């Protein structure tokens, strides 16, 4: 980006960086009025994607608990001291799973891929590891306080965003429709 004076050169308010466009905010990459097919059925599919991800997360955790139990029997209860590591390992596993899968090439967890969904930033870029990990943590915090009522937030906005999506600036879209309709992601502002 090159400096071209005071920034008050007229023209488009979105030309240049945010500090040069008189405080204007660039528009969202995904418009729910112009592209409603991107958001059709997203909330319902998110619920099923969450259930699939819950199974994917649970299988290694259950296998780990079974291993620790059997290891404790073999070592005459000495191995059962590993049970105190199981809960922190479960949290680390979940954060790594969400971060790696949302930060991966599909920008979606296994459940989201099964339901044909993907996570995008508000300006259209794919997800990355830290965003995926924060997305999971904020979801768990919001569901802890708001219980399933957190889904009601998605009913009152056109992009079907939940509370943690709004905080992080993300949007969940139908991936097969996005590849046909959406423009290329914009560079950062």
Tab-separated table of C-alpha atoms in Angstrom:
chain	number	residue	atom	x	y	z
A	1	UNK	CA	0.000	0.000	0.000
A	2	UNK	CA	1.471	3.355	-0.900
A	3	UNK	CA	0.761	6.651	0.763
A	4	UNK	CA	-1.143	9.075	-1.435
A	5	UNK	CA	-1.616	12.086	0.768
A	6	UNK	CA	-4.282	12.737	3.378
A	7	UNK	CA	-6.611	10.028	2.148
A	8	UNK	CA	-9.410	12.485	1.369
A	9	UNK	CA	-9.063	12.088	-2.364
A	10	UNK	CA	-12.712	11.368	-3.067
A	11	UNK	CA	-13.759	8.339	-5.064
A	12	UNK	CA	-14.776	5.097	-3.461
A	13	UNK	CA	-14.927	5.081	0.332
A	14	UNK	CA	-13.506	1.531	0.252
A	15	UNK	CA	-10.388	2.352	-1.760
A	16	UNK	CA	-7.306	1.871	0.352
A	17	UNK	CA	-6.989	0.966	4.000
A	18	UNK	CA	-9.559	1.568	6.718
A	19	UNK	CA	-7.534	4.480	8.114
A	20	UNK	CA	-7.842	6.271	4.801
A	21	UNK	CA	-11.504	5.847	4.019
A	22	UNK	CA	-13.003	8.169	6.628
A	23	UNK	CA	-13.849	5.294	8.955
A	24	UNK	CA	-15.901	3.414	6.354
A	25	UNK	CA	-16.338	-0.296	6.892
A	26	UNK	CA	-16.018	-2.569	3.870
A	27	UNK	CA	-19.132	-4.603	3.025
A	28	UNK	CA	-19.551	-8.279	3.857
A	29	UNK	CA	-18.415	-10.723	1.184
A	30	UNK	CA	-21.600	-12.769	1.587
A	31	UNK	CA	-24.843	-10.834	1.287
A	32	UNK	CA	-27.911	-12.645	2.575
A	33	UNK	CA	-30.238	-10.508	0.431
A	34	UNK	CA	-28.380	-11.029	-2.843
A	35	UNK	CA	-27.306	-14.641	-2.190
A	36	UNK	CA	-29.920	-16.293	0.054
A	37	UNK	CA	-28.983	-19.757	-1.215
A	38	UNK	CA	-25.678	-19.495	0.673
A	39	UNK	CA	-27.570	-19.520	3.984
A	40	UNK	CA	-30.535	-21.787	3.214
A	41	UNK	CA	-30.807	-24.573	5.821
A	42	UNK	CA	-27.537	-23.643	7.514
A	43	UNK	CA	-28.834	-23.724	11.115
A	44	UNK	CA	-30.373	-27.175	10.796
A	45	UNK	CA	-27.271	-28.561	9.161
A	46	UNK	CA	-25.082	-26.972	11.826
A	47	UNK	CA	-26.921	-28.947	14.493
A	48	UNK	CA	-26.320	-32.219	12.652
A	49	UNK	CA	-22.704	-31.243	11.937
A	50	UNK	CA	-22.195	-30.645	15.659
A	51	UNK	CA	-23.590	-34.103	16.463
A	52	UNK	CA	-21.261	-35.720	13.920
A	53	UNK	CA	-18.303	-33.799	15.359
A	54	UNK	CA	-19.333	-34.901	18.836
A	55	UNK	CA	-19.049	-38.534	17.730
A	56	UNK	CA	-15.692	-37.868	16.040
A	57	UNK	CA	-14.390	-36.227	19.222
A	58	UNK	CA	-15.832	-38.891	21.533
A	59	UNK	CA	-14.376	-41.999	19.907
A	60	UNK	CA	-10.686	-41.286	20.739
A	61	UNK	CA	-11.660	-40.030	24.207
A	62	UNK	CA	-13.603	-43.201	24.987
A	63	UNK	CA	-10.767	-45.343	23.650
A	64	UNK	CA	-8.350	-43.384	25.867
A	65	UNK	CA	-10.478	-43.992	28.968
A	66	UNK	CA	-10.724	-47.714	28.138
A	67	UNK	CA	-6.951	-47.875	27.675
A	68	UNK	CA	-6.326	-46.161	31.021
A	69	UNK	CA	-8.779	-48.511	32.743
A	70	UNK	CA	-7.139	-51.629	31.292
A	71	UNK	CA	-3.666	-50.236	31.942
A	72	UNK	CA	-4.706	-49.690	35.572
A	73	UNK	CA	-5.769	-53.324	35.880
A	74	UNK	CA	-2.486	-54.553	34.383
A	75	UNK	CA	-0.391	-52.306	36.665
A	76	UNK	CA	-2.458	-53.164	39.765
A	77	UNK	CA	-4.212	-49.740	39.942
A	78	UNK	CA	-1.004	-47.744	39.412
A	79	UNK	CA	-2.053	-46.841	35.842
A	80	UNK	CA	-5.311	-45.350	37.066
A	81	UNK	CA	-3.367	-42.274	38.116
A	82	UNK	CA	-3.486	-41.324	34.432
A	83	UNK	CA	-7.201	-40.581	34.767
A	84	UNK	CA	-6.340	-37.097	36.031
A	85	UNK	CA	-4.758	-36.420	32.616
A	86	UNK	CA	-7.800	-37.583	30.664
A	87	UNK	CA	-9.924	-34.448	31.104
A	88	UNK	CA	-7.216	-31.913	30.117
A	89	UNK	CA	-6.238	-34.179	27.201
A	90	UNK	CA	-9.872	-34.199	26.073
A	91	UNK	CA	-9.969	-30.400	25.998
A	92	UNK	CA	-6.655	-30.193	24.128
A	93	UNK	CA	-7.851	-32.833	21.640
A	94	UNK	CA	-11.071	-30.898	20.949
A	95	UNK	CA	-9.260	-27.580	20.443
A	96	UNK	CA	-6.678	-29.174	18.144
A	97	UNK	CA	-9.425	-30.965	16.185
A	98	UNK	CA	-11.422	-27.787	15.581
A	99	UNK	CA	-8.352	-25.660	14.907
A	100	UNK	CA	-6.763	-28.106	12.480
A	101	UNK	CA	-9.955	-28.931	10.617
A	102	UNK	CA	-11.205	-25.347	10.266
A	103	UNK	CA	-7.667	-24.234	9.483
A	104	UNK	CA	-7.346	-26.971	6.877
A	105	UNK	CA	-7.990	-26.780	3.147
A	106	UNK	CA	-11.758	-27.261	3.467
A	107	UNK	CA	-12.312	-24.717	6.284
A	108	UNK	CA	-14.675	-27.202	7.885
A	109	UNK	CA	-14.759	-29.937	10.490
A	110	UNK	CA	-15.690	-33.475	9.471
A	111	UNK	CA	-19.284	-32.860	10.503
A	112	UNK	CA	-19.428	-29.610	8.571
A	113	UNK	CA	-17.998	-31.319	5.492
A	114	UNK	CA	-20.592	-34.091	5.792
A	115	UNK	CA	-23.318	-31.438	5.919
A	116	UNK	CA	-21.780	-29.410	3.043
A	117	UNK	CA	-20.892	-26.392	5.204
A	118	UNK	CA	-17.775	-24.312	5.548
A	119	UNK	CA	-16.543	-21.472	7.724
A	120	UNK	CA	-15.478	-18.191	6.140
A	121	UNK	CA	-14.458	-14.852	7.580
A	122	UNK	CA	-16.822	-11.936	6.998
A	123	UNK	CA	-14.620	-10.712	4.163
A	124	UNK	CA	-14.573	-14.140	2.431
A	125	UNK	CA	-11.236	-15.661	3.443
A	126	UNK	CA	-11.011	-19.291	4.618
A	127	UNK	CA	-10.526	-20.181	8.278
A	128	UNK	CA	-7.180	-20.726	9.978
A	129	UNK	CA	-6.029	-22.680	13.050
A	130	UNK	CA	-6.390	-19.971	15.699
A	131	UNK	CA	-9.784	-18.919	14.335
A	132	UNK	CA	-11.006	-22.530	14.461
A	133	UNK	CA	-9.778	-23.005	18.017
A	134	UNK	CA	-11.326	-19.710	19.167
A	135	UNK	CA	-14.556	-20.583	17.356
A	136	UNK	CA	-14.831	-23.811	19.336
A	137	UNK	CA	-13.959	-22.225	22.683
A	138	UNK	CA	-16.418	-19.347	22.237
A	139	UNK	CA	-19.118	-21.806	21.165
A	140	UNK	CA	-18.609	-23.889	24.311
A	141	UNK	CA	-18.664	-20.772	26.494
A	142	UNK	CA	-21.845	-19.449	24.853
A	143	UNK	CA	-23.604	-22.824	25.025
A	144	UNK	CA	-22.638	-23.094	28.712
A	145	UNK	CA	-24.387	-19.833	29.554
A	146	UNK	CA	-27.211	-19.799	27.024
A	147	UNK	CA	-27.840	-23.561	26.691
A	148	UNK	CA	-29.557	-24.440	23.396
A	149	UNK	CA	-31.086	-20.950	23.339
A	150	UNK	CA	-27.870	-19.875	21.589
A	151	UNK	CA	-29.471	-21.176	18.375
A	152	UNK	CA	-32.218	-18.552	18.657
A	153	UNK	CA	-29.705	-15.843	17.781
A	154	UNK	CA	-29.329	-17.408	14.335
A	155	UNK	CA	-33.045	-17.136	13.634
A	156	UNK	CA	-32.991	-13.347	13.818
A	157	UNK	CA	-30.328	-12.504	11.250
A	158	UNK	CA	-30.133	-13.148	7.529
A	159	UNK	CA	-26.725	-14.828	7.572
A	160	UNK	CA	-27.829	-17.307	10.272
A	161	UNK	CA	-24.863	-16.345	12.419
A	162	UNK	CA	-24.713	-17.398	16.046
A	163	UNK	CA	-23.323	-15.276	18.858
A	164	UNK	CA	-19.783	-16.638	18.617
A	165	UNK	CA	-19.836	-16.134	14.838
A	166	UNK	CA	-20.671	-12.464	15.338
A	167	UNK	CA	-17.934	-11.991	17.917
A	168	UNK	CA	-15.282	-13.622	15.713
A	169	UNK	CA	-16.498	-12.167	12.429
A	170	UNK	CA	-17.182	-15.522	10.796
A	171	UNK	CA	-20.019	-16.896	8.726
A	172	UNK	CA	-21.031	-20.476	7.916
A	173	UNK	CA	-22.136	-20.976	4.306
A	174	UNK	CA	-23.217	-23.811	2.042
A	175	UNK	CA	-19.912	-24.831	0.480
A	176	UNK	CA	-21.217	-26.208	-2.815
A	177	UNK	CA	-23.214	-23.015	-3.408
A	178	UNK	CA	-20.303	-20.770	-2.395
A	179	UNK	CA	-18.007	-22.236	-5.032
A	180	UNK	CA	-20.585	-21.392	-7.709
A	181	UNK	CA	-21.689	-17.946	-6.485
A	182	UNK	CA	-19.251	-16.158	-4.200
A	183	UNK	CA	-16.457	-13.863	-5.342
A	184	UNK	CA	-12.824	-14.528	-4.501
A	185	UNK	CA	-11.826	-13.525	-0.973
A	186	UNK	CA	-10.663	-9.955	-0.594
A	187	UNK	CA	-7.303	-9.034	0.758
A	188	UNK	CA	-7.178	-7.653	4.278
A	189	UNK	CA	-8.162	-4.061	4.729
